[in-house]
PDB file of C-alpha atoms in Angstrom:
ATOM      1  CA  UNK A1027      89.261  70.807 122.309  1.00  0.00           C
ATOM      2  CA  UNK A1028      88.157  69.420 118.961  1.00  0.00           C
ATOM      3  CA  UNK A1029      87.894  65.674 118.514  1.00  0.00           C
ATOM      4  CA  UNK A1030      89.430  66.152 115.057  1.00  0.00           C
ATOM      5  CA  UNK A1031      93.156  66.568 115.727  1.00  0.00           C
ATOM      6  CA  UNK A1032      94.406  66.799 112.143  1.00  0.00           C
ATOM      7  CA  UNK A1033      96.314  69.752 110.707  1.00  0.00           C
ATOM      8  CA  UNK A1034      94.269  72.853 109.880  1.00  0.00           C
ATOM      9  CA  UNK A1035      94.577  74.165 106.345  1.00  0.00           C
ATOM     10  CA  UNK A1036      93.398  77.130 104.317  1.00  0.00           C
ATOM     11  CA  UNK A1037      92.704  77.081 100.602  1.00  0.00           C
ATOM     12  CA  UNK A1038      94.368  80.188  99.184  1.00  0.00           C
ATOM     13  CA  UNK A1039      91.306  80.917  97.027  1.00  0.00           C
ATOM     14  CA  UNK A1040      89.801  82.732 100.026  1.00  0.00           C
ATOM     15  CA  UNK A1041      92.524  85.366 100.103  1.00  0.00           C
ATOM     16  CA  UNK A1042      93.387  88.295  97.897  1.00  0.00           C
ATOM     17  CA  UNK A1043      96.849  89.712  97.386  1.00  0.00           C
ATOM     18  CA  UNK A1044     100.096  88.252  96.137  1.00  0.00           C
ATOM     19  CA  UNK A1045     101.186  84.689  96.784  1.00  0.00           C
ATOM     20  CA  UNK A1046     103.562  85.937  99.473  1.00  0.00           C
ATOM     21  CA  UNK A1047     100.786  87.914 101.151  1.00  0.00           C
ATOM     22  CA  UNK A1048      98.425  84.932 101.077  1.00  0.00           C
ATOM     23  CA  UNK A1049     100.907  82.486 102.560  1.00  0.00           C
ATOM     24  CA  UNK A1050     102.163  84.937 105.173  1.00  0.00           C
ATOM     25  CA  UNK A1051      98.562  85.637 106.208  1.00  0.00           C
ATOM     26  CA  UNK A1052      97.732  81.938 106.498  1.00  0.00           C
ATOM     27  CA  UNK A1053     100.807  81.249 108.600  1.00  0.00           C
ATOM     28  CA  UNK A1054     100.240  84.258 110.852  1.00  0.00           C
ATOM     29  CA  UNK A1055      96.664  83.112 111.487  1.00  0.00           C
ATOM     30  CA  UNK A1056      97.932  79.748 112.707  1.00  0.00           C
ATOM     31  CA  UNK A1057      97.187  77.469 109.769  1.00  0.00           C
ATOM     32  CA  UNK A1058      99.586  74.545 109.452  1.00  0.00           C
ATOM     33  CA  UNK A1059      98.929  73.908 105.775  1.00  0.00           C
ATOM     34  CA  UNK A1060      97.564  75.491 102.609  1.00  0.00           C
ATOM     35  CA  UNK A1061      95.898  74.198  99.485  1.00  0.00           C
ATOM     36  CA  UNK A1062      97.879  75.849  96.706  1.00  0.00           C
ATOM     37  CA  UNK A1063      96.625  76.627  93.209  1.00  0.00           C
ATOM     38  CA  UNK A1064      98.974  76.474  90.267  1.00  0.00           C
ATOM     39  CA  UNK A1065      97.986  80.087  89.612  1.00  0.00           C
ATOM     40  CA  UNK A1066      99.670  80.933  92.928  1.00  0.00           C
ATOM     41  CA  UNK A1067     102.911  79.574  91.530  1.00  0.00           C
ATOM     42  CA  UNK A1068     102.417  81.130  88.096  1.00  0.00           C
ATOM     43  CA  UNK A1069     102.206  84.573  89.702  1.00  0.00           C
ATOM     44  CA  UNK A1070     105.343  83.836  91.726  1.00  0.00           C
ATOM     45  CA  UNK A1071     107.796  80.979  91.115  1.00  0.00           C
ATOM     46  CA  UNK A1072     108.601  77.558  92.515  1.00  0.00           C
ATOM     47  CA  UNK A1073     111.720  78.945  94.177  1.00  0.00           C
ATOM     48  CA  UNK A1074     109.809  81.811  95.784  1.00  0.00           C
ATOM     49  CA  UNK A1075     107.087  79.492  97.054  1.00  0.00           C
ATOM     50  CA  UNK A1076     109.741  77.146  98.471  1.00  0.00           C
ATOM     51  CA  UNK A1077     111.324  80.071 100.283  1.00  0.00           C
ATOM     52  CA  UNK A1078     108.013  81.225 101.759  1.00  0.00           C
ATOM     53  CA  UNK A1079     107.113  77.721 102.912  1.00  0.00           C
ATOM     54  CA  UNK A1080     110.526  77.311 104.532  1.00  0.00           C
ATOM     55  CA  UNK A1081     110.280  80.685 106.256  1.00  0.00           C
ATOM     56  CA  UNK A1082     106.728  80.214 107.546  1.00  0.00           C
ATOM     57  CA  UNK A1083     106.776  76.481 108.238  1.00  0.00           C
ATOM     58  CA  UNK A1084     103.633  75.973 106.159  1.00  0.00           C
ATOM     59  CA  UNK A1085     103.068  72.566 104.563  1.00  0.00           C
ATOM     60  CA  UNK A1086     101.105  71.845 101.399  1.00  0.00           C
ATOM     61  CA  UNK A1087      97.845  69.946 101.787  1.00  0.00           C
ATOM     62  CA  UNK A1088      97.666  69.606  98.014  1.00  0.00           C
ATOM     63  CA  UNK A1089      98.293  71.331  94.711  1.00  0.00           C
ATOM     64  CA  UNK A1090      95.288  71.964  92.485  1.00  0.00           C
ATOM     65  CA  UNK A1091      93.523  71.586  90.227  1.00  0.00           C
ATOM     66  CA  UNK A1092      93.283  69.133  87.297  1.00  0.00           C
ATOM     67  CA  UNK A1093      89.828  69.683  85.818  1.00  0.00           C
ATOM     68  CA  UNK A1094      87.869  67.472  83.419  1.00  0.00           C
ATOM     69  CA  UNK A1095      90.587  64.843  83.145  1.00  0.00           C
ATOM     70  CA  UNK A1096      88.685  61.605  83.658  1.00  0.00           C
ATOM     71  CA  UNK A1097      86.612  60.673  80.637  1.00  0.00           C
ATOM     72  CA  UNK A1098      88.109  63.415  78.471  1.00  0.00           C
ATOM     73  CA  UNK A1099      86.879  63.367  74.896  1.00  0.00           C
ATOM     74  CA  UNK A1100      89.041  62.209  72.003  1.00  0.00           C
ATOM     75  CA  UNK A1101      89.624  65.838  71.068  1.00  0.00           C
ATOM     76  CA  UNK A1102      90.953  66.784  74.512  1.00  0.00           C
ATOM     77  CA  UNK A1103      92.409  63.577  75.957  1.00  0.00           C
ATOM     78  CA  UNK A1104      96.040  64.041  74.896  1.00  0.00           C
ATOM     79  CA  UNK A1105      95.977  67.660  75.967  1.00  0.00           C
ATOM     80  CA  UNK A1106      94.589  66.681  79.352  1.00  0.00           C
ATOM     81  CA  UNK A1107      97.307  64.071  79.805  1.00  0.00           C
ATOM     82  CA  UNK A1108      99.951  66.663  79.021  1.00  0.00           C
ATOM     83  CA  UNK A1109      98.315  69.016  81.521  1.00  0.00           C
ATOM     84  CA  UNK A1110      98.312  66.230  84.098  1.00  0.00           C
ATOM     85  CA  UNK A1111     102.015  65.579  83.610  1.00  0.00           C
ATOM     86  CA  UNK A1112     102.728  69.281  84.046  1.00  0.00           C
ATOM     87  CA  UNK A1113     100.734  69.489  87.284  1.00  0.00           C
ATOM     88  CA  UNK A1114     102.339  66.331  88.677  1.00  0.00           C
ATOM     89  CA  UNK A1115     105.756  67.795  87.911  1.00  0.00           C
ATOM     90  CA  UNK A1116     104.799  71.037  89.644  1.00  0.00           C
ATOM     91  CA  UNK A1117     103.589  69.179  92.733  1.00  0.00           C
ATOM     92  CA  UNK A1118     106.834  67.216  92.855  1.00  0.00           C
ATOM     93  CA  UNK A1119     108.916  70.381  92.454  1.00  0.00           C
ATOM     94  CA  UNK A1120     106.990  72.076  95.267  1.00  0.00           C
ATOM     95  CA  UNK A1121     107.399  69.129  97.611  1.00  0.00           C
ATOM     96  CA  UNK A1122     103.659  68.468  97.769  1.00  0.00           C
ATOM     97  CA  UNK A1123     102.397  64.950  98.295  1.00  0.00           C
ATOM     98  CA  UNK A1124      98.937  65.258  96.767  1.00  0.00           C
ATOM     99  CA  UNK A1125      97.261  66.595  93.626  1.00  0.00           C
ATOM    100  CA  UNK A1126      93.529  67.364  93.702  1.00  0.00           C
ATOM    101  CA  UNK A1127      91.421  66.096  90.800  1.00  0.00           C
ATOM    102  CA  UNK A1128      87.654  66.709  90.628  1.00  0.00           C
ATOM    103  CA  UNK A1129      85.379  64.282  88.817  1.00  0.00           C
ATOM    104  CA  UNK A1130      84.684  65.341  85.238  1.00  0.00           C
ATOM    105  CA  UNK A1131      82.221  68.174  84.650  1.00  0.00           C
ATOM    106  CA  UNK A1132      82.681  68.539  80.872  1.00  0.00           C
ATOM    107  CA  UNK A1133      79.599  68.483  78.666  1.00  0.00           C
ATOM    108  CA  UNK A1134      81.358  66.189  76.194  1.00  0.00           C
ATOM    109  CA  UNK A1135      83.000  63.221  77.889  1.00  0.00           C
ATOM    110  CA  UNK A1136      83.442  59.461  77.502  1.00  0.00           C
ATOM    111  CA  UNK A1137      82.132  57.555  80.549  1.00  0.00           C
ATOM    112  CA  UNK A1138      83.792  54.298  79.506  1.00  0.00           C
ATOM    113  CA  UNK A1139      87.225  55.931  79.734  1.00  0.00           C
ATOM    114  CA  UNK A1140      86.951  57.268  83.281  1.00  0.00           C
ATOM    115  CA  UNK A1141      88.440  54.219  84.983  1.00  0.00           C
ATOM    116  CA  UNK A1142      91.289  53.845  82.499  1.00  0.00           C
ATOM    117  CA  UNK A1143      92.087  57.547  82.684  1.00  0.00           C
ATOM    118  CA  UNK A1144      92.265  57.480  86.476  1.00  0.00           C
ATOM    119  CA  UNK A1145      94.420  54.353  86.451  1.00  0.00           C
ATOM    120  CA  UNK A1146      96.810  56.072  84.052  1.00  0.00           C
ATOM    121  CA  UNK A1147      96.916  59.178  86.251  1.00  0.00           C
ATOM    122  CA  UNK A1148      97.490  57.209  89.445  1.00  0.00           C
ATOM    123  CA  UNK A1149     100.314  55.265  87.816  1.00  0.00           C
ATOM    124  CA  UNK A1150     102.035  58.482  86.724  1.00  0.00           C
ATOM    125  CA  UNK A1151     101.529  59.943  90.198  1.00  0.00           C
ATOM    126  CA  UNK A1152     102.899  56.824  91.896  1.00  0.00           C
ATOM    127  CA  UNK A1153     106.056  57.048  89.795  1.00  0.00           C
ATOM    128  CA  UNK A1154     106.632  60.434  91.433  1.00  0.00           C
ATOM    129  CA  UNK A1155     105.611  59.424  94.945  1.00  0.00           C
ATOM    130  CA  UNK A1156     102.365  61.386  94.730  1.00  0.00           C
ATOM    131  CA  UNK A1157      98.774  60.720  95.711  1.00  0.00           C
ATOM    132  CA  UNK A1158      95.610  61.747  93.876  1.00  0.00           C
ATOM    133  CA  UNK A1159      92.724  63.261  95.841  1.00  0.00           C
ATOM    134  CA  UNK A1160      89.513  62.638  93.870  1.00  0.00           C
ATOM    135  CA  UNK A1161      86.540  64.926  94.452  1.00  0.00           C
ATOM    136  CA  UNK A1162      82.973  64.364  93.351  1.00  0.00           C
ATOM    137  CA  UNK A1163      81.453  67.809  92.834  1.00  0.00           C
ATOM    138  CA  UNK A1164      77.754  68.656  92.933  1.00  0.00           C
ATOM    139  CA  UNK A1165      77.793  69.311  89.174  1.00  0.00           C
ATOM    140  CA  UNK A1166      80.130  66.479  88.150  1.00  0.00           C
ATOM    141  CA  UNK A1167      78.736  64.428  85.263  1.00  0.00           C
ATOM    142  CA  UNK A1168      79.117  60.909  86.632  1.00  0.00           C
ATOM    143  CA  UNK A1169      80.169  61.243  90.250  1.00  0.00           C
ATOM    144  CA  UNK A1170      78.331  64.047  92.009  1.00  0.00           C
ATOM    145  CA  UNK A1171      77.986  62.265  95.360  1.00  0.00           C
ATOM    146  CA  UNK A1172      80.430  60.724  97.821  1.00  0.00           C
ATOM    147  CA  UNK A1173      79.089  57.170  97.390  1.00  0.00           C
ATOM    148  CA  UNK A1174      79.428  57.410  93.618  1.00  0.00           C
ATOM    149  CA  UNK A1175      82.942  58.874  93.796  1.00  0.00           C
ATOM    150  CA  UNK A1176      83.981  56.196  96.287  1.00  0.00           C
ATOM    151  CA  UNK A1177      82.635  53.432  94.047  1.00  0.00           C
ATOM    152  CA  UNK A1178      84.736  54.863  91.223  1.00  0.00           C
ATOM    153  CA  UNK A1179      87.831  54.853  93.426  1.00  0.00           C
ATOM    154  CA  UNK A1180      87.186  51.224  94.328  1.00  0.00           C
ATOM    155  CA  UNK A1181      86.824  50.349  90.657  1.00  0.00           C
ATOM    156  CA  UNK A1182      90.145  51.992  89.810  1.00  0.00           C
ATOM    157  CA  UNK A1183      91.832  50.013  92.563  1.00  0.00           C
ATOM    158  CA  UNK A1184      94.892  52.257  92.903  1.00  0.00           C
ATOM    159  CA  UNK A1185      96.323  52.520  96.433  1.00  0.00           C
ATOM    160  CA  UNK A1186      97.271  56.173  95.899  1.00  0.00           C
ATOM    161  CA  UNK A1187      93.756  57.306  94.933  1.00  0.00           C
ATOM    162  CA  UNK A1188      91.840  58.773  97.880  1.00  0.00           C
ATOM    163  CA  UNK A1189      88.648  60.778  98.286  1.00  0.00           C
ATOM    164  CA  UNK A1190      87.969  64.422  99.145  1.00  0.00           C
ATOM    165  CA  UNK A1191      85.154  65.268 101.540  1.00  0.00           C
ATOM    166  CA  UNK A1192      83.820  68.729 100.655  1.00  0.00           C
ATOM    167  CA  UNK A1193      80.954  70.069 102.746  1.00  0.00           C
ATOM    168  CA  UNK A1194      79.740  72.265  99.905  1.00  0.00           C
ATOM    169  CA  UNK A1195      79.259  69.431  97.443  1.00  0.00           C
ATOM    170  CA  UNK A1196      77.734  67.212 100.119  1.00  0.00           C
ATOM    171  CA  UNK A1197      75.086  69.626 101.342  1.00  0.00           C
ATOM    172  CA  UNK A1198      74.481  71.513  98.079  1.00  0.00           C
ATOM    173  CA  UNK A1199      73.337  68.229  96.571  1.00  0.00           C
ATOM    174  CA  UNK A1200      70.910  67.699  99.446  1.00  0.00           C
ATOM    175  CA  UNK A1201      72.949  64.811 100.842  1.00  0.00           C
ATOM    176  CA  UNK A1202      73.848  64.063 104.460  1.00  0.00           C
ATOM    177  CA  UNK A1203      76.816  62.828 106.454  1.00  0.00           C
ATOM    178  CA  UNK A1204      75.414  59.314 106.042  1.00  0.00           C
ATOM    179  CA  UNK A1205      77.215  59.358 102.677  1.00  0.00           C
ATOM    180  CA  UNK A1206      80.465  58.727 104.562  1.00  0.00           C
ATOM    181  CA  UNK A1207      79.242  55.386 105.864  1.00  0.00           C
ATOM    182  CA  UNK A1208      81.064  53.154 103.372  1.00  0.00           C
ATOM    183  CA  UNK A1209      84.217  55.258 103.001  1.00  0.00           C
ATOM    184  CA  UNK A1210      87.217  53.866 104.928  1.00  0.00           C
ATOM    185  CA  UNK A1211      88.638  56.622 107.109  1.00  0.00           C
ATOM    186  CA  UNK A1212      92.174  55.922 105.925  1.00  0.00           C
ATOM    187  CA  UNK A1213      91.130  56.724 102.357  1.00  0.00           C
ATOM    188  CA  UNK A1214      89.957  60.257 103.135  1.00  0.00           C
ATOM    189  CA  UNK A1215      92.576  62.587 101.679  1.00  0.00           C
ATOM    190  CA  UNK A1216      91.272  65.795 103.244  1.00  0.00           C
ATOM    191  CA  UNK A1217      88.110  67.546 104.420  1.00  0.00           C
ATOM    192  CA  UNK A1218      87.036  70.957 103.096  1.00  0.00           C
ATOM    193  CA  UNK A1219      84.516  73.007 105.071  1.00  0.00           C
ATOM    194  CA  UNK A1220      82.396  75.973 104.032  1.00  0.00           C
ATOM    195  CA  UNK A1221      78.864  77.230 104.564  1.00  0.00           C
ATOM    196  CA  UNK A1222      76.124  79.124 102.712  1.00  0.00           C
ATOM    197  CA  UNK A1223      73.632  81.802 103.648  1.00  0.00           C
ATOM    198  CA  UNK A1224      70.927  80.255 101.439  1.00  0.00           C
ATOM    199  CA  UNK A1225      70.525  76.751 100.045  1.00  0.00           C
ATOM    200  CA  UNK A1226      71.648  76.750  96.383  1.00  0.00           C
ATOM    201  CA  UNK A1227      68.780  76.522  93.923  1.00  0.00           C
ATOM    202  CA  UNK A1228      68.954  74.378  90.781  1.00  0.00           C
ATOM    203  CA  UNK A1229      70.927  76.259  88.164  1.00  0.00           C
ATOM    204  CA  UNK A1230      72.681  78.412  90.765  1.00  0.00           C
ATOM    205  CA  UNK A1231      74.958  75.844  92.388  1.00  0.00           C
ATOM    206  CA  UNK A1232      78.112  76.616  90.414  1.00  0.00           C
ATOM    207  CA  UNK A1233      77.714  80.379  90.825  1.00  0.00           C
ATOM    208  CA  UNK A1234      77.212  80.042  94.560  1.00  0.00           C
ATOM    209  CA  UNK A1235      80.109  77.600  94.814  1.00  0.00           C
ATOM    210  CA  UNK A1236      82.529  79.926  93.042  1.00  0.00           C
ATOM    211  CA  UNK A1237      81.491  83.281  94.486  1.00  0.00           C
ATOM    212  CA  UNK A1238      79.233  83.106  97.538  1.00  0.00           C
ATOM    213  CA  UNK A1239      80.319  80.481 100.022  1.00  0.00           C
ATOM    214  CA  UNK A1240      80.774  81.745 103.555  1.00  0.00           C
ATOM    215  CA  UNK A1241      82.864  80.773 106.550  1.00  0.00           C
ATOM    216  CA  UNK A1242      81.733  77.759 108.588  1.00  0.00           C
ATOM    217  CA  UNK A1243      79.168  78.685 111.201  1.00  0.00           C
ATOM    218  CA  UNK A1244      78.045  81.817 109.363  1.00  0.00           C
ATOM    219  CA  UNK A1245      75.456  79.923 107.331  1.00  0.00           C
ATOM    220  CA  UNK A1246      72.721  77.336 107.592  1.00  0.00           C
ATOM    221  CA  UNK A1247      74.326  73.953 106.912  1.00  0.00           C
ATOM    222  CA  UNK A1248      74.498  71.309 109.678  1.00  0.00           C
ATOM    223  CA  UNK A1249      78.285  71.091 109.635  1.00  0.00           C
ATOM    224  CA  UNK A1250      78.239  69.533 113.087  1.00  0.00           C
ATOM    225  CA  UNK A1251      76.721  66.374 111.608  1.00  0.00           C
ATOM    226  CA  UNK A1252      79.664  66.015 109.234  1.00  0.00           C
ATOM    227  CA  UNK A1253      82.203  66.795 111.949  1.00  0.00           C
ATOM    228  CA  UNK A1254      80.575  64.308 114.334  1.00  0.00           C
ATOM    229  CA  UNK A1255      80.604  61.610 111.648  1.00  0.00           C
ATOM    230  CA  UNK A1256      84.298  62.211 110.971  1.00  0.00           C
ATOM    231  CA  UNK A1257      85.089  62.118 114.678  1.00  0.00           C
ATOM    232  CA  UNK A1258      83.188  58.849 115.083  1.00  0.00           C
ATOM    233  CA  UNK A1259      85.274  57.384 112.257  1.00  0.00           C
ATOM    234  CA  UNK A1260      88.481  58.457 113.976  1.00  0.00           C
ATOM    235  CA  UNK A1261      89.514  60.841 111.206  1.00  0.00           C
ATOM    236  CA  UNK A1262      92.833  62.555 111.959  1.00  0.00           C
ATOM    237  CA  UNK A1263      93.823  63.944 108.558  1.00  0.00           C
ATOM    238  CA  UNK A1264      93.840  67.501 107.235  1.00  0.00           C
ATOM    239  CA  UNK A1265      90.705  69.559 107.774  1.00  0.00           C
ATOM    240  CA  UNK A1266      90.254  73.121 106.669  1.00  0.00           C
ATOM    241  CA  UNK A1267      88.485  75.727 104.597  1.00  0.00           C
ATOM    242  CA  UNK A1268      87.715  76.034 100.913  1.00  0.00           C
ATOM    243  CA  UNK A1269      85.682  79.212 100.706  1.00  0.00           C
ATOM    244  CA  UNK A1270      85.136  81.042  97.427  1.00  0.00           C
ATOM    245  CA  UNK A1271      83.820  84.464  98.434  1.00  0.00           C
ATOM    246  CA  UNK A1272      84.321  87.598  96.360  1.00  0.00           C
ATOM    247  CA  UNK A1273      83.735  90.013  99.234  1.00  0.00           C
ATOM    248  CA  UNK A1274      86.208  88.307 101.566  1.00  0.00           C
ATOM    249  CA  UNK A1275      88.779  88.023  98.795  1.00  0.00           C
ATOM    250  CA  UNK A1276      88.657  91.800  98.314  1.00  0.00           C
ATOM    251  CA  UNK A1277      89.641  92.477 101.930  1.00  0.00           C
ATOM    252  CA  UNK A1278      93.015  92.490 103.684  1.00  0.00           C
ATOM    253  CA  UNK A1279      94.210  88.862 103.592  1.00  0.00           C
ATOM    254  CA  UNK A1280      95.604  89.057 107.127  1.00  0.00           C
ATOM    255  CA  UNK A1281      92.236  89.984 108.603  1.00  0.00           C
ATOM    256  CA  UNK A1282      90.394  87.380 106.537  1.00  0.00           C
ATOM    257  CA  UNK A1283      92.827  84.611 107.469  1.00  0.00           C
ATOM    258  CA  UNK A1284      92.408  85.404 111.174  1.00  0.00           C
ATOM    259  CA  UNK A1285      88.626  85.338 110.833  1.00  0.00           C
ATOM    260  CA  UNK A1286      88.853  82.081 108.908  1.00  0.00           C
ATOM    261  CA  UNK A1287      90.896  80.381 111.608  1.00  0.00           C
ATOM    262  CA  UNK A1288      88.525  81.619 114.312  1.00  0.00           C
ATOM    263  CA  UNK A1289      85.544  80.284 112.361  1.00  0.00           C
ATOM    264  CA  UNK A1290      87.210  76.933 111.758  1.00  0.00           C
ATOM    265  CA  UNK A1291      88.171  76.403 115.385  1.00  0.00           C
ATOM    266  CA  UNK A1292      84.729  77.497 116.564  1.00  0.00           C
ATOM    267  CA  UNK A1293      82.867  75.027 114.364  1.00  0.00           C
ATOM    268  CA  UNK A1294      85.248  72.215 115.287  1.00  0.00           C
ATOM    269  CA  UNK A1295      84.854  72.955 118.995  1.00  0.00           C
ATOM    270  CA  UNK A1296      81.031  72.997 118.994  1.00  0.00           C
TER     271      UNK A1296
END
């Protein structure tokens, strides 16, 4: 049995098909939760998603994603705040507790505004009983590593701002599980696992991230080092899969979801 007892989730980006087909496949495979994209709701409706969740018993790990919000330029800042309010409202309507927000990747951004922007976002989220899960991505402008993203969270100082641990962004950047050392376990919002067949080369990271990840255990990354570090910390929160893979997405979502659960349980049991 895995030493990580938290609920297993599946990011719907792995699956093809309609929103109903994706959620039914995830539930049938044994996942307790899903990470839901707003596009999943746009192609369905809040009422339909509510009905599917009630029927299947699935919970929402988070709703995503608010891109390039922190440090938005003067030309985009008001638009990004409006987008944020819309996504927070959607999360509230869906009954989700968390909204996922990656660190800014925009070419034009204002570093001095990042902290203020995140404080504003966390305040708006708190008014709605929501948490913000902040993710440093390998190609983020300011915060491309876990230590950097955690330092930003500390600077913001909002109790509802937590960190995302994503294996892809950790290992693609050539980092190790030692990056978790200074992160309090209670401030980890969720853990996303994936793998790769080949180490991403400079200039190819985003393409590999968005099209060619593979299921945990099918690739070359030392996921066991991350899992062992989380277990040593006593992590008991959500852990699951965020796998962007064009070939898997083109297949029957029921088969892919079953394979995904088998891969997740296998890597957690090793």
